[in-house]
Tab-separated table of C-alpha atoms in Angstrom:
chain	number	residue	atom	x	y	z
A	1	MET	CA	149.805	163.974	131.355
A	2	LEU	CA	149.345	160.543	133.557
A	3	ILE	CA	151.068	159.557	136.775
A	4	ALA	CA	150.236	156.442	137.815
A	5	HIS	CA	152.455	152.896	137.946
A	6	VAL	CA	150.674	149.324	136.240
A	7	GLY	CA	151.701	145.426	135.814
A	8	ALA	CA	154.508	144.688	133.239
A	9	ASP	CA	150.937	142.033	131.507
A	10	THR	CA	148.354	142.740	129.365
A	11	LEU	CA	146.512	144.390	131.677
A	12	ALA	CA	148.386	147.563	131.049
A	13	GLU	CA	148.482	147.753	127.615
A	14	GLN	CA	143.847	147.375	127.959
A	15	ALA	CA	144.639	150.328	130.143
A	16	LEU	CA	146.519	152.639	128.744
A	17	LYS	CA	146.265	152.028	124.970
A	18	PRO	CA	142.555	154.109	124.339
A	19	LEU	CA	144.952	156.900	126.633
A	20	ARG	CA	147.486	156.472	124.282
A	21	GLU	CA	145.347	156.817	121.636
A	22	ILE	CA	143.749	160.897	122.538
A	23	GLU	CA	147.347	161.143	123.344
A	24	VAL	CA	147.474	161.478	126.772
A	25	ASP	CA	151.349	161.796	128.349
A	26	LEU	CA	152.272	158.389	129.767
A	27	LYS	CA	155.957	158.841	129.826
A	28	TYR	CA	155.555	159.145	133.828
A	29	VAL	CA	153.489	155.637	133.782
A	30	ASN	CA	156.010	152.978	134.946
A	31	ALA	CA	155.006	149.717	134.949
A	32	ILE	CA	156.630	147.157	137.547
A	33	GLU	CA	158.501	144.281	136.759
A	34	GLY	CA	156.107	141.366	139.404
A	35	LYS	CA	153.077	142.695	140.110
A	36	PRO	CA	149.942	143.133	138.536
A	37	THR	CA	147.806	145.782	137.048
A	38	GLY	CA	145.319	147.366	139.401
A	39	VAL	CA	141.935	145.909	139.009
A	40	SER	CA	138.993	146.735	139.749
A	41	MET	CA	134.679	144.493	140.236
A	42	ILE	CA	132.223	146.717	140.038
A	43	THR	CA	128.377	145.066	140.892
A	44	VAL	CA	125.276	146.996	139.738
A	45	PRO	CA	123.028	146.351	141.562
A	46	PRO	CA	118.758	147.394	140.202
A	47	ASP	CA	119.035	150.613	141.843
A	48	GLY	CA	121.806	151.983	139.976
A	49	LYS	CA	124.493	152.549	142.879
A	50	LYS	CA	127.167	150.714	142.600
A	51	GLY	CA	129.864	148.673	144.514
A	52	ILE	CA	133.785	147.935	144.358
A	53	ILE	CA	135.943	145.427	145.572
A	54	LEU	CA	139.505	147.483	144.490
A	55	ALA	CA	142.961	145.703	144.152
A	56	GLY	CA	145.738	148.645	144.047
A	57	ASN	CA	147.903	146.216	142.929
A	58	ALA	CA	150.782	147.806	141.395
A	59	ASN	CA	149.595	151.183	141.729
A	60	ASN	CA	150.363	150.575	145.078
A	61	ILE	CA	153.962	149.735	144.702
A	62	TRP	CA	155.820	153.074	145.165
A	63	THR	CA	159.031	154.017	146.827
A	64	LYS	CA	161.117	156.682	148.667
A	65	GLU	CA	163.021	157.111	145.301
A	66	ASP	CA	158.935	157.419	142.681
A	67	ILE	CA	158.554	161.418	145.201
A	68	THR	CA	162.481	163.440	143.026
A	69	ALA	CA	159.579	161.495	139.816
A	70	VAL	CA	156.904	163.086	140.522
A	71	ARG	CA	158.139	166.755	142.001
A	72	ASP	CA	159.997	166.631	138.483
A	73	ALA	CA	156.926	165.272	136.464
A	74	ILE	CA	154.699	168.315	138.328
A	75	ALA	CA	157.675	170.903	137.737
A	76	LYS	CA	157.782	170.247	134.358
A	77	ALA	CA	154.098	170.115	133.887
A	78	PRO	CA	152.855	173.586	131.651
A	79	SER	CA	152.182	176.453	132.917
A	80	GLY	CA	148.055	176.539	134.283
A	81	SER	CA	147.865	172.615	135.164
A	82	VAL	CA	145.922	171.476	137.721
A	83	LEU	CA	146.384	168.427	140.000
A	84	VAL	CA	143.791	166.277	140.400
A	85	VAL	CA	145.286	164.117	142.851
A	86	ASP	CA	143.607	160.384	145.152
A	87	TYR	CA	144.550	158.163	147.412
A	88	GLU	CA	144.598	155.648	145.470
A	89	ILE	CA	148.811	155.520	145.133
A	90	ALA	CA	151.007	155.247	148.389
A	91	PRO	CA	149.556	158.295	150.937
A	92	PHE	CA	152.927	159.239	151.396
A	93	ILE	CA	153.423	160.290	147.272
A	94	VAL	CA	150.247	162.812	147.351
A	95	GLU	CA	152.315	165.044	149.861
A	96	PRO	CA	154.941	165.777	147.819
A	97	ALA	CA	152.745	165.706	144.539
A	98	ILE	CA	150.178	168.541	146.685
A	99	ASN	CA	153.632	170.101	147.585
A	100	ALA	CA	154.897	170.397	144.247
A	101	ALA	CA	151.615	171.766	142.573
A	102	CYS	CA	151.695	174.356	145.249
A	103	GLU	CA	154.774	175.432	144.714
A	104	ARG	CA	153.769	175.960	140.838
A	105	ASP	CA	150.375	177.182	142.077
A	106	PHE	CA	148.475	175.214	140.244
A	107	PRO	CA	144.783	174.550	141.968
A	108	VAL	CA	144.823	171.456	144.125
A	109	ILE	CA	141.733	169.191	143.557
A	110	LEU	CA	141.860	165.754	146.238
A	111	ASP	CA	139.538	163.303	146.164
A	112	PRO	CA	140.094	162.678	149.408
A	113	SER	CA	139.660	158.122	148.283
A	114	PRO	CA	139.290	155.889	149.992
A	115	ALA	CA	139.278	158.490	152.984
A	116	ASP	CA	141.196	155.954	155.247
A	117	ARG	CA	144.277	157.052	154.442
A	118	VAL	CA	143.474	160.846	154.264
A	119	GLU	CA	145.912	163.087	156.203
A	120	GLN	CA	143.917	166.277	157.447
A	121	ASN	CA	146.759	167.980	158.133
A	122	LEU	CA	147.740	168.515	154.118
A	123	PHE	CA	143.814	170.440	153.863
A	124	SER	CA	145.785	173.543	154.140
A	125	GLN	CA	147.370	173.285	150.456
A	126	VAL	CA	143.544	171.814	148.692
A	127	THR	CA	142.081	173.727	146.129
A	128	TYR	CA	139.685	171.937	146.075
A	129	LEU	CA	138.082	168.830	148.174
A	130	VAL	CA	135.397	166.606	147.228
A	131	PRO	CA	134.021	163.747	148.978
A	132	ASP	CA	130.694	162.108	148.454
A	133	ALA	CA	128.117	161.400	151.605
A	134	GLY	CA	129.987	158.641	152.902
A	135	GLU	CA	133.992	159.912	152.842
A	136	ALA	CA	132.975	163.578	154.328
A	137	GLU	CA	130.612	161.232	157.265
A	138	LYS	CA	134.400	159.538	157.753
A	139	LEU	CA	136.341	162.934	157.945
A	140	SER	CA	134.257	165.056	159.972
A	141	GLY	CA	132.315	162.810	162.155
A	142	ILE	CA	129.606	164.530	160.700
A	143	LYS	CA	126.526	161.906	159.696
A	144	ILE	CA	125.248	163.514	155.443
A	145	ASN	CA	121.829	162.669	155.955
A	146	SER	CA	120.445	166.021	154.119
A	147	VAL	CA	121.781	169.498	152.690
A	148	ASP	CA	122.114	171.032	155.624
A	149	CYS	CA	124.391	168.704	157.347
A	150	ALA	CA	126.291	168.725	153.980
A	151	ILE	CA	127.423	171.801	155.300
A	152	GLN	CA	128.044	171.421	157.791
A	153	ALA	CA	130.726	169.227	156.836
A	154	ALA	CA	131.689	171.149	154.123
A	155	HIS	CA	132.524	174.000	156.799
A	156	HIS	CA	134.590	171.428	158.856
A	157	PHE	CA	136.416	170.537	155.818
A	158	LEU	CA	136.618	175.264	155.717
A	159	ASP	CA	138.154	174.970	159.076
A	160	ARG	CA	141.281	172.446	158.522
A	161	GLY	CA	142.436	174.816	156.157
A	162	VAL	CA	140.262	173.346	152.421
A	163	LYS	CA	139.768	176.738	150.642
A	164	ASN	CA	136.647	175.269	148.306
A	165	ALA	CA	134.360	172.083	150.292
A	166	CYS	CA	132.530	170.193	148.069
A	167	VAL	CA	130.294	167.475	149.289
A	168	LYS	CA	128.467	165.310	146.686
A	169	LEU	CA	124.894	164.305	147.656
A	170	LYS	CA	124.034	161.037	147.828
A	171	ASP	CA	120.878	161.456	145.322
A	172	GLY	CA	122.866	164.075	143.359
A	173	GLY	CA	123.522	166.484	143.026
A	174	CYS	CA	126.691	169.155	145.820
A	175	VAL	CA	127.575	171.749	147.555
A	176	LEU	CA	129.872	173.977	147.754
A	177	ILE	CA	131.381	176.162	149.812
A	178	ASN	CA	134.151	178.331	150.329
A	179	HIS	CA	134.198	181.001	153.178
A	180	GLU	CA	132.531	183.311	151.263
A	181	GLN	CA	128.815	182.097	149.708
A	182	THR	CA	127.322	178.438	149.548
A	183	LEU	CA	126.149	176.271	146.776
A	184	HIS	CA	123.393	174.258	146.878
A	185	ILE	CA	123.267	172.364	143.056
A	186	PRO	CA	120.040	169.894	143.391
A	187	PRO	CA	120.265	166.764	140.724
A	188	VAL	CA	117.193	167.078	138.325
A	189	PRO	CA	115.837	163.321	138.736
A	190	VAL	CA	116.869	161.136	136.655
A	191	ASP	CA	116.461	156.819	136.771
A	192	VAL	CA	119.650	155.498	137.386
A	193	VAL	CA	121.416	153.724	135.778
A	194	ASP	CA	125.097	152.932	136.592
A	195	ALA	CA	126.670	155.313	138.929
A	196	THR	CA	130.479	153.071	138.246
A	197	GLY	CA	132.642	156.699	137.046
A	198	ALA	CA	130.395	159.249	139.031
A	199	GLY	CA	133.505	160.535	141.482
A	200	ASP	CA	135.813	160.421	138.989
A	201	ALA	CA	133.281	162.415	135.905
A	202	PHE	CA	133.305	165.032	139.134
A	203	ALA	CA	136.738	165.406	139.500
A	204	GLY	CA	138.281	165.342	136.159
A	205	ALA	CA	135.186	167.940	134.477
A	206	LEU	CA	135.863	170.121	137.529
A	207	ALA	CA	139.186	170.322	136.858
A	208	VAL	CA	138.553	171.141	133.327
A	209	ALA	CA	136.046	174.838	134.681
A	210	VAL	CA	139.049	175.793	137.395
A	211	LEU	CA	141.226	174.906	133.906
A	212	GLU	CA	138.908	177.564	131.428
A	213	LYS	CA	138.732	179.461	134.704
A	214	ARG	CA	134.559	179.587	135.378
A	215	SER	CA	133.347	181.162	138.231
A	216	LEU	CA	132.266	179.041	141.117
A	217	GLN	CA	128.888	178.265	140.621
A	218	ASP	CA	128.915	177.525	136.972
A	219	ALA	CA	132.222	174.815	137.766
A	220	ALA	CA	129.691	173.200	140.533
A	221	CYS	CA	127.501	173.097	137.554
A	222	PHE	CA	129.554	172.189	135.199
A	223	ALA	CA	130.825	168.778	137.110
A	224	THR	CA	127.832	168.431	138.514
A	225	ALA	CA	125.904	167.981	135.115
A	226	ALA	CA	129.223	165.668	134.066
A	227	TRP	CA	128.582	163.512	137.859
A	228	HIS	CA	124.961	162.063	136.779
A	229	GLY	CA	124.718	163.445	133.113
A	230	GLU	CA	120.929	163.608	133.110
A	231	ASP	CA	121.393	167.337	132.184
A	232	TYR	CA	122.291	167.773	128.929
A	233	ARG	CA	118.721	164.884	127.700
A	234	GLY	CA	120.933	162.770	125.259
A	235	HIS	CA	122.306	165.791	123.382
A	236	ILE	CA	124.507	166.884	120.956
A	237	PHE	CA	127.056	169.434	120.504
A	238	TRP	CA	128.537	170.832	118.055
A	239	ASP	CA	132.598	170.143	120.229
A	240	GLU	CA	131.704	166.782	119.525
A	241	THR	CA	133.623	166.890	116.370
A	242	PHE	CA	136.619	167.264	119.230
A	243	VAL	CA	136.280	162.725	119.945
A	244	LEU	CA	135.326	162.378	116.243
A	245	PRO	CA	139.788	160.762	115.692
A	246	PHE	CA	138.887	158.822	118.703
A	247	LEU	CA	134.805	157.633	118.157
A	248	ALA	CA	136.665	156.355	114.943
A	249	CYS	CA	139.022	153.617	116.249
A	250	ARG	CA	137.110	152.718	118.977
A	251	PHE	CA	133.461	153.534	118.449
A	252	PRO	CA	133.366	153.618	114.749
A	253	GLU	CA	129.395	153.173	114.000
A	254	ILE	CA	128.758	156.378	116.885
A	255	ALA	CA	131.597	158.061	114.722
A	256	ARG	CA	129.478	157.632	111.542
A	257	SER	CA	126.244	158.454	112.910
A	258	MET	CA	126.807	161.563	114.470
A	259	LEU	CA	128.666	162.681	111.319
A	260	LEU	CA	125.528	161.782	109.124
A	261	TYR	CA	123.621	163.655	111.894
A	262	ARG	CA	125.887	166.447	111.152
A	263	TYR	CA	124.947	166.269	107.125
A	264	ARG	CA	121.642	165.603	107.021
A	265	ARG	CA	121.244	168.684	109.203
A	266	LEU	CA	123.855	170.389	106.725
A	267	GLY	CA	120.759	172.363	104.513
A	268	ALA	CA	119.329	173.834	108.045
A	269	ALA	CA	122.782	174.462	109.027
A	270	LYS	CA	124.046	176.647	106.258
A	271	ILE	CA	120.219	178.372	105.945
A	272	LEU	CA	120.828	179.345	109.928
A	273	ALA	CA	124.121	181.018	108.674
A	274	ARG	CA	122.499	182.860	105.692
A	275	GLN	CA	120.283	184.526	108.381
A	276	HIS	CA	123.367	185.085	110.757
A	277	GLY	CA	125.159	187.450	108.106
A	278	TYR	CA	127.782	184.486	108.247
A	279	LYS	CA	129.062	182.033	104.862
A	280	GLY	CA	129.505	178.381	105.996
A	281	ALA	CA	127.112	176.034	107.479
A	282	MET	CA	125.830	177.308	111.393
A	283	PHE	CA	125.148	174.369	113.411
A	284	PRO	CA	123.178	174.829	117.573
A	285	TRP	CA	125.453	174.721	120.220
A	286	ARG	CA	122.837	172.300	121.209
A	287	SER	CA	120.100	169.672	119.185
A	288	ALA	CA	118.268	166.609	119.543
A	289	SER	CA	115.956	165.235	117.626
A	290	THR	CA	114.870	167.274	115.335
A	291	GLY	CA	118.549	169.564	115.056
A	292	ARG	CA	116.822	172.780	115.835
A	293	GLU	CA	118.978	175.170	118.845
A	294	GLU	CA	118.621	173.520	122.017
A	295	THR	CA	120.562	175.181	124.166
A	296	PRO	CA	118.376	177.403	127.199
A	297	ARG	CA	118.265	181.028	128.043
A	298	PHE	CA	118.321	180.212	131.628
A	299	GLN	CA	119.951	176.854	133.286
A	300	PHE	CA	119.767	175.836	136.679
A	301	SER	CA	121.113	172.768	137.144
């Protein structure tokens, strides 16, 4: 579910329609009369490292009465949920949200953006802190110009109560540490085209990994792969079928191409199933242009 505010305008429907179509629970998204929906202007230079000018607008308009609604929403969330929160809403809403999640024993993933709003007294309740290098510098006072500096900043956050500190590095990859282990997940070299949404993708993928109860290393690798997207090298996964209803509505040509790809590979998939003693068709977990299995036996992200 999503907890947020939008304006009572046409931009609100543009923002919410895609989420509604994939059945995100939006009952805790409120439209604020007289305020516009939040917007951002994004510039992407040739190096792909975007710049953003953000106007939070309605998403900055919260009242003390909203605290009760936020706590109630989290109290009613399914068991085993994960709270992902940032500071692009009013800071006084973040604290009760984190408190409510802790009361339910939900893991809390805090994206400390923008860093100048962050209340570090809440760090003891944070399961995963996921700043980028710039945010880590602002919050720790440590300039992040190397992996060792990122590790030093992560220790700074552990010392203030964070259970797992993850610093996303400027050129990809991350450092993720807790009191038991230190992990550096390096990036695979890739030509950056557009970094828009990278941080959100990281936090979202990390939340999925936590929900799936993956190990710390697996979670870090999965989130890093989502962040810069090079790891899967354009491979097609079998589970694209789960998003076909969404693609068919929003991007029908992409959905058609995926279905045709599977259709062309159906004969080979039936043969593969028989070779393994199964009926029906057995498609690869990961495949590319040839359709053969591309999943490596070992993978280091």
